[in-house]
PDB file of C-alpha atoms in Angstrom:
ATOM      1  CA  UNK A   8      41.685 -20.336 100.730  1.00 40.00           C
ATOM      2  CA  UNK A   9      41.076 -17.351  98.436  1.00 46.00           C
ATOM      3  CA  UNK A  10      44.200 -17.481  96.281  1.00 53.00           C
ATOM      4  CA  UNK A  11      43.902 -13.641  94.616  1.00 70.00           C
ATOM      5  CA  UNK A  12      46.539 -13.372  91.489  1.00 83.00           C
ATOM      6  CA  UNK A  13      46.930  -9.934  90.185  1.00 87.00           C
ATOM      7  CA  UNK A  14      48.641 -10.723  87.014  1.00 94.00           C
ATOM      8  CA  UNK A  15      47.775 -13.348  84.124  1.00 91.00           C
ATOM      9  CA  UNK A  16      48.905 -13.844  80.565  1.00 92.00           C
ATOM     10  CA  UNK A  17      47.285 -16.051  78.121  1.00 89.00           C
ATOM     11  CA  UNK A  18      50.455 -17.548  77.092  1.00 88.00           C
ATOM     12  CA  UNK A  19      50.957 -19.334  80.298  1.00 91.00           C
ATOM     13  CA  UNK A  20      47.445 -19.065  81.895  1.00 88.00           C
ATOM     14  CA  UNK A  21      47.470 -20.166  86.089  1.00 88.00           C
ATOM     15  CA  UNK A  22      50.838 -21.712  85.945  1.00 90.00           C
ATOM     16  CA  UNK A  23      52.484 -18.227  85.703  1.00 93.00           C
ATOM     17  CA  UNK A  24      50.041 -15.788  87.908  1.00 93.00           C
ATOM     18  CA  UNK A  25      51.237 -13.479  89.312  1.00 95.00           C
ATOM     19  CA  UNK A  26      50.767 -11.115  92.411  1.00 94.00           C
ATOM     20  CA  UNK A  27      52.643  -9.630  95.349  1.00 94.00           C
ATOM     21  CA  UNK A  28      53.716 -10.833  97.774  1.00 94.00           C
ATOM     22  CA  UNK A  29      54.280  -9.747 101.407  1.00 95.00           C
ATOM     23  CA  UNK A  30      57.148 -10.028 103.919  1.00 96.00           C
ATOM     24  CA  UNK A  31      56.043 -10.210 107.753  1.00 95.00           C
ATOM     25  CA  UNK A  32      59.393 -10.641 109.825  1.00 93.00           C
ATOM     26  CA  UNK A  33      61.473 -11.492 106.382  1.00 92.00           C
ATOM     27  CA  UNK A  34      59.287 -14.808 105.567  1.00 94.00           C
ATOM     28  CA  UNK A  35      55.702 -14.991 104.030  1.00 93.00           C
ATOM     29  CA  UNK A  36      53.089 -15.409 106.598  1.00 93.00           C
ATOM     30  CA  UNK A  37      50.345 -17.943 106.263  1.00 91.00           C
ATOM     31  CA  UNK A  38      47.056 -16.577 105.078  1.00 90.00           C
ATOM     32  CA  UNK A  39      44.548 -14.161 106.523  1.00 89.00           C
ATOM     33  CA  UNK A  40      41.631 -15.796 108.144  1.00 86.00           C
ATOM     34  CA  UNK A  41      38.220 -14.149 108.313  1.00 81.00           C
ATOM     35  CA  UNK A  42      35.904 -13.740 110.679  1.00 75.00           C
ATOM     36  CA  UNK A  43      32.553 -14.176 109.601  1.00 73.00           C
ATOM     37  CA  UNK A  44      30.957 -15.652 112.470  1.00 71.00           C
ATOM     38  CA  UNK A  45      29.974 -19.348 113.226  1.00 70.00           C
ATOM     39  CA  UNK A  46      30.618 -22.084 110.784  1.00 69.00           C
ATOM     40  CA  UNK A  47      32.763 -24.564 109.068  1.00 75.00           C
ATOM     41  CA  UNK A  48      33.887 -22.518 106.572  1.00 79.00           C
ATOM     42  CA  UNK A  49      36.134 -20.016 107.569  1.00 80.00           C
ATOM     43  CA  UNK A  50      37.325 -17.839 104.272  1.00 83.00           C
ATOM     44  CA  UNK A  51      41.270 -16.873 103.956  1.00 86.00           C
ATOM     45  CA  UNK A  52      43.186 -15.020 101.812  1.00 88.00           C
ATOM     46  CA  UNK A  53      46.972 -14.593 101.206  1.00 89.00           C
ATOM     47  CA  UNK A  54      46.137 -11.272  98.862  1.00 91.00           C
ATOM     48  CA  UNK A  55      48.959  -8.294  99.618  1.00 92.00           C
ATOM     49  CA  UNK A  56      46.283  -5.980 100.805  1.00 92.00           C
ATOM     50  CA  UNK A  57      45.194  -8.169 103.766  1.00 92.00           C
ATOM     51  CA  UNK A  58      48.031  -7.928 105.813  1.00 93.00           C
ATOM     52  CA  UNK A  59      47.516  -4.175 106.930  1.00 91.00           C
ATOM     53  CA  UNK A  60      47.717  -5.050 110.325  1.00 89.00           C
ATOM     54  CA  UNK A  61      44.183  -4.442 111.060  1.00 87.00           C
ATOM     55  CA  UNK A  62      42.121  -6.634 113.026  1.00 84.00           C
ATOM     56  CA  UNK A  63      44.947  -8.667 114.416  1.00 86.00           C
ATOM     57  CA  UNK A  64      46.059  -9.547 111.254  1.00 88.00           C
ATOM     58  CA  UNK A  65      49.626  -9.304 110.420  1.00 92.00           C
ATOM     59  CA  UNK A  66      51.116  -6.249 109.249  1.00 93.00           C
ATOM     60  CA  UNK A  67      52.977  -6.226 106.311  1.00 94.00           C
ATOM     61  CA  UNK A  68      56.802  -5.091 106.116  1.00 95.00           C
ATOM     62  CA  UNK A  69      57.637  -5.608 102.394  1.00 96.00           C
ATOM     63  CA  UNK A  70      56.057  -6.762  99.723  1.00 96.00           C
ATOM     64  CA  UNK A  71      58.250  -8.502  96.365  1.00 96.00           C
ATOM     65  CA  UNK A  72      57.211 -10.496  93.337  1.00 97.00           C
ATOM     66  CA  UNK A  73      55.713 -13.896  93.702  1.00 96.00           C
ATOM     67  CA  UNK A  74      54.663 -16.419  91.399  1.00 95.00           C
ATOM     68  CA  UNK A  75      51.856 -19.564  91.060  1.00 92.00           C
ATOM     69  CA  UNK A  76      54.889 -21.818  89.696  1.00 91.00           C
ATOM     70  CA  UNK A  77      57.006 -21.445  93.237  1.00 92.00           C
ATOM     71  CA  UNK A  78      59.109 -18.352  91.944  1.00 95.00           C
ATOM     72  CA  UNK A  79      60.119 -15.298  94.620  1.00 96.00           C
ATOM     73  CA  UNK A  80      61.445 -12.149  93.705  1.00 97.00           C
ATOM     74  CA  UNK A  81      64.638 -11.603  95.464  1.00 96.00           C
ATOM     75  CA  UNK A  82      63.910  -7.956  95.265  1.00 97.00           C
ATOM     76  CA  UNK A  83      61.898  -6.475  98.002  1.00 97.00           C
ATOM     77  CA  UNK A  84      60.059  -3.072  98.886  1.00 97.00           C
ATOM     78  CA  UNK A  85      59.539  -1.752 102.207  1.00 96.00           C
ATOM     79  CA  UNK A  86      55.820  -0.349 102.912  1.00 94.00           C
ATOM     80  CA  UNK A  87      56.566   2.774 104.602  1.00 92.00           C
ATOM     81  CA  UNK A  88      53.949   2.779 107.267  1.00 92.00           C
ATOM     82  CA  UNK A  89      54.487   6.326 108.105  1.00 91.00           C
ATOM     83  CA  UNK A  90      53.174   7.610 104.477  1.00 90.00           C
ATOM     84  CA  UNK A  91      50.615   4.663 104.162  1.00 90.00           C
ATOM     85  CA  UNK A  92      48.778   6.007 107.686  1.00 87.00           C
ATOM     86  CA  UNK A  93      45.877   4.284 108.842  1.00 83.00           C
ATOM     87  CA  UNK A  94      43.522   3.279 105.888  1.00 82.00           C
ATOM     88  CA  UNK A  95      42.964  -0.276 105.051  1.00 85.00           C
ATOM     89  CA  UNK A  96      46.221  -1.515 102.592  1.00 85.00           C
ATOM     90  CA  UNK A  97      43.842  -2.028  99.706  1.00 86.00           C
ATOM     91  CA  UNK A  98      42.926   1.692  99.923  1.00 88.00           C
ATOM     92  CA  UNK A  99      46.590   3.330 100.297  1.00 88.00           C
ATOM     93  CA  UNK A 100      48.251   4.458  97.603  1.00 86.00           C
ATOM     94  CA  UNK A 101      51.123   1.404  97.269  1.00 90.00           C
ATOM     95  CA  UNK A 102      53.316   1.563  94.202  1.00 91.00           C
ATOM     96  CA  UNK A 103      53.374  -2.418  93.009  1.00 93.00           C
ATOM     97  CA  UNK A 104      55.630  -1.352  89.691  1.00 95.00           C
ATOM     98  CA  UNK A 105      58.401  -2.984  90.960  1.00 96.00           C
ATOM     99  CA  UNK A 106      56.700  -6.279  91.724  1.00 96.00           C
ATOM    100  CA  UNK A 107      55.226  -6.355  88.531  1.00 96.00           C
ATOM    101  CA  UNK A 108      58.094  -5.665  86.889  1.00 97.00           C
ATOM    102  CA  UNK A 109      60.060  -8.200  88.380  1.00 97.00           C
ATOM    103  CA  UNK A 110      57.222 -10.724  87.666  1.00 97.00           C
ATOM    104  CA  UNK A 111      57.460  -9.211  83.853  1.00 96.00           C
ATOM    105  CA  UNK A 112      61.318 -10.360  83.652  1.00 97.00           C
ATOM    106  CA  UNK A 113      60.540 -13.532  85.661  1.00 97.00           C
ATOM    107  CA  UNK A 114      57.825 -14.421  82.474  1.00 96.00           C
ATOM    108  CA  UNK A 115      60.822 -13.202  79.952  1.00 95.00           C
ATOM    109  CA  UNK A 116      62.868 -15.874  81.336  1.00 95.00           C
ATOM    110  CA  UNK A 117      59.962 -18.422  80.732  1.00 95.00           C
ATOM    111  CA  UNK A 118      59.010 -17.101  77.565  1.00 94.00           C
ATOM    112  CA  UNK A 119      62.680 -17.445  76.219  1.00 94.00           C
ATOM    113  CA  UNK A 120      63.507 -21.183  77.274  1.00 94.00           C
ATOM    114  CA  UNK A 121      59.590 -22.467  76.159  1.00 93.00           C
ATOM    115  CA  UNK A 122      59.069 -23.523  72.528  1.00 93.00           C
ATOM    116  CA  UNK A 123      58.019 -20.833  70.330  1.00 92.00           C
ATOM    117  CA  UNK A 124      55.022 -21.103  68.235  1.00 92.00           C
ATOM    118  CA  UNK A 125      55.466 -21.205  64.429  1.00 95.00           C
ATOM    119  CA  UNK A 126      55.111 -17.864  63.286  1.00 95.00           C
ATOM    120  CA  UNK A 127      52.112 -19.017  60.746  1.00 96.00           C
ATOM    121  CA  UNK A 128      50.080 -20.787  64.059  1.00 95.00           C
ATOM    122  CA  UNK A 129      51.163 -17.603  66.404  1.00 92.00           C
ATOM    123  CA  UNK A 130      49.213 -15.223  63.834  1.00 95.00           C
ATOM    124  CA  UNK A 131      46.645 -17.788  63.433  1.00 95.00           C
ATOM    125  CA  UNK A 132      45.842 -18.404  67.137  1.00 94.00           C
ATOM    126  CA  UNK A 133      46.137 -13.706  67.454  1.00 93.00           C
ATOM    127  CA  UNK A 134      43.576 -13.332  64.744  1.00 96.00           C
ATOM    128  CA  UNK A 135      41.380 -15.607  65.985  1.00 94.00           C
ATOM    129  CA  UNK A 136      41.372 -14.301  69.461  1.00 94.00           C
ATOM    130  CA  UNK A 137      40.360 -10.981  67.919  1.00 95.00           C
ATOM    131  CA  UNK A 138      37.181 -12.432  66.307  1.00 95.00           C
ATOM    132  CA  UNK A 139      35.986 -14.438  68.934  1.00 95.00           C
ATOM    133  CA  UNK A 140      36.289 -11.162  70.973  1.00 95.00           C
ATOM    134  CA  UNK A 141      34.539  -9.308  68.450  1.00 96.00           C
ATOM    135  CA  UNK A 142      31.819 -12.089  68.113  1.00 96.00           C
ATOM    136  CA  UNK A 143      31.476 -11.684  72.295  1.00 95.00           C
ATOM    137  CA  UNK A 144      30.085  -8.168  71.537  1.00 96.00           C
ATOM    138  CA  UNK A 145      28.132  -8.837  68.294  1.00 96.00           C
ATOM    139  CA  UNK A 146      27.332 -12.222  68.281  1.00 96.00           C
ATOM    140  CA  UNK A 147      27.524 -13.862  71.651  1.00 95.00           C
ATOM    141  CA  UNK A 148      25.784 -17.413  71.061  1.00 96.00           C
ATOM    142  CA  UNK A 149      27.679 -17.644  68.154  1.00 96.00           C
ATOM    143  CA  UNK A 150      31.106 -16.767  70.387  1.00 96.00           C
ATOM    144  CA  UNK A 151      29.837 -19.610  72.778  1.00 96.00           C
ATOM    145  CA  UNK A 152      29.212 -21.935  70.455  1.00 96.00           C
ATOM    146  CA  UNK A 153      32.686 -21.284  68.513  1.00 96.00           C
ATOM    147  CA  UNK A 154      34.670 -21.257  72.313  1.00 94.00           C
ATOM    148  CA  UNK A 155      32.962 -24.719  72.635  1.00 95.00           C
ATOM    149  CA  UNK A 156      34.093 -26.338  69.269  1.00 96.00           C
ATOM    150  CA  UNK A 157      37.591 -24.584  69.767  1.00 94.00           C
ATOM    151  CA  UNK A 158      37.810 -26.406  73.324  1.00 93.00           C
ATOM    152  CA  UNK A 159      36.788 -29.626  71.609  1.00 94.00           C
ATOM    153  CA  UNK A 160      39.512 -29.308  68.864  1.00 94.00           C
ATOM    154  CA  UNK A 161      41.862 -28.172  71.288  1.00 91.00           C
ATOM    155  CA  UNK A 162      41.434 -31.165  73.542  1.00 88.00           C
ATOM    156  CA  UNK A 163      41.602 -33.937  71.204  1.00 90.00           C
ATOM    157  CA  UNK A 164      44.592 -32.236  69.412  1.00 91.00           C
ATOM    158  CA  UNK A 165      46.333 -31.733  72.846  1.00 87.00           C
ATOM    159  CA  UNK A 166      45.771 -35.449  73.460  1.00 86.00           C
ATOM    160  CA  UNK A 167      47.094 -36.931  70.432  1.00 89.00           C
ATOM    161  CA  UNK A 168      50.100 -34.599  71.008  1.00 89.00           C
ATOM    162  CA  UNK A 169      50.374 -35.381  74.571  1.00 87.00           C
ATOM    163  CA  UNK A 170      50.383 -39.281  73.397  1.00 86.00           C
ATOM    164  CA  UNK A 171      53.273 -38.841  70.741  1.00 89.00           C
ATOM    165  CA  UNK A 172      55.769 -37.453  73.187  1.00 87.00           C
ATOM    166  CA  UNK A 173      54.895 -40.079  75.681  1.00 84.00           C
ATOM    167  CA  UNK A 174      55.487 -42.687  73.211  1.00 86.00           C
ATOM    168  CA  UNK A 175      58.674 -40.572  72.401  1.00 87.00           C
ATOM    169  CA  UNK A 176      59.739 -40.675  76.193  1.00 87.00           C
ATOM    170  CA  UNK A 177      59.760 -37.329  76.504  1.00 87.00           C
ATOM    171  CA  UNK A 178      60.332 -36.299  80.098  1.00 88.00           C
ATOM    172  CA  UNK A 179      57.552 -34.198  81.986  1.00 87.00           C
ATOM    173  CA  UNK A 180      60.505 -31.922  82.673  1.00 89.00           C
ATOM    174  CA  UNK A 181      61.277 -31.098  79.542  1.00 90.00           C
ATOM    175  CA  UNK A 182      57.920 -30.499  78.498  1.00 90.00           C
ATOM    176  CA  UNK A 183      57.119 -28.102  81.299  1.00 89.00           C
ATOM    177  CA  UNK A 184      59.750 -26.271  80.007  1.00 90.00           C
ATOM    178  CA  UNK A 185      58.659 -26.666  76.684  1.00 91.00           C
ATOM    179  CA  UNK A 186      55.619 -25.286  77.406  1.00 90.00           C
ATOM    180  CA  UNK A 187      56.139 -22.869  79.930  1.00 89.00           C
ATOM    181  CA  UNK A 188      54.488 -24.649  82.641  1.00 88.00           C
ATOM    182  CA  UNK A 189      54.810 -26.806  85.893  1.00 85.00           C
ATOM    183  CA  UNK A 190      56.363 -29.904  86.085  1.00 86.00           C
ATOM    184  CA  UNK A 191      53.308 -30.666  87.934  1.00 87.00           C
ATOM    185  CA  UNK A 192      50.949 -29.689  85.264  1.00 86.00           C
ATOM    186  CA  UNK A 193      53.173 -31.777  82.065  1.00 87.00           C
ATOM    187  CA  UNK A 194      53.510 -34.792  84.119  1.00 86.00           C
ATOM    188  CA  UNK A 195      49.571 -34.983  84.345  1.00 86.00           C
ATOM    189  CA  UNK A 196      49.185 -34.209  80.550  1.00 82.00           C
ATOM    190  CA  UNK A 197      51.526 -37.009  79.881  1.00 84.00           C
ATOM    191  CA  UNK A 198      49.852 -39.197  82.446  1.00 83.00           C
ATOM    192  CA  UNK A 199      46.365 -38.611  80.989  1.00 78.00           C
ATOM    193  CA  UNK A 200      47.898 -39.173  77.420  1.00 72.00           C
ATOM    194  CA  UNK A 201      48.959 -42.531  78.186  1.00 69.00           C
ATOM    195  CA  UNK A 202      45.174 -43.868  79.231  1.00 65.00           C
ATOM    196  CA  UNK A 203      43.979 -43.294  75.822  1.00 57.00           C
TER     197      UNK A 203
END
């Protein structure tokens, strides 16, 4: 299934996309299937602008916040069909600023309770995002080869991290919340810390 997110930070990367999310009777409807003919694979999507009601698919009654980490909005806007008319939902004129500001407050909330960077690493970790960016333009082997060694650093640094709060007994709760992800997610960094 094609899982579209319309929002991403960097902070929290795919544990905190973001889209909207539509409303089909008050509950989320499965995804949107595809016809493209005959074959195995049959390509879906659960992406807001599918469900226009077009082609048998289902037709959209609100749309509201969602989240990759399980969060819903309990805020939700009516699509007024009436305005919207007949062109495909993808090429009406729908207002997602309440969505996405919902999603915005939901992140605030995530932001606050994880661990904040020391101010000295924060600054650190900005300015080097700006000249890798700036090397992507100028330079881009060079950008490669520096987004390779970063990865490399990063990895065995998030390892040996990963293996002090296991041997701390740190729970993967509290690190997902330390870090502003999934449970999910910190209980397989711990997990892969402790077969080094």
């Amino acid at each position: 299934m094609l899982v579209d997110w319309d929002w991403w930070t960097v902070d929290f990367g795919d544990a905190h996309a973001g889209a909207a999310g539509v409303l089909v009777g008050g509950r989320e409807p499965g995804p949107v299937y595809f016809d493209v003919g005959s074959g195995s694979d049959v390509p879906s999507t659960t992406h807001w602008s599918a469900y226009d009601g077009r082609h048998r698919r289902p037709r959209a009654e609100a749309i509201r916040a969602v989240c990759a980490c399980g969060w819903r909005s309990p805020a939700q806007y009516p699509l007024d069909w009436d305005t919207i008319g007949d062109p495909p939902l993808y090429a009406a004129d729908v207002d997602l600023a309440g969505p996405l500001a919902d999603w915005t407050a939901h992140l605030s909330v995530v932001r606050d309770a994880a661990l904040p960077l020391p101010e000295p690493l924060a600054a650190l970790l900005v300015e080097m995002a700006r000249q890798l960016t700036a090397a992507a333009a100028d330079a881009p082997l060079a950008a490669l080869r520096a987004a390779g060694v970063l990865e490399r650093i990063a990895a065995g640094v998030g390892r040996a991290a990963a293996g002090s709060l296991c041997d701390d007994g740190m729970s993967a709760e509290a690190v997902a919340t330390a870090l502003g992800t999934t449970s999910s997610k910190a209980l397989v960094l711990l997990m892969t810390a402790q077969d080094r």
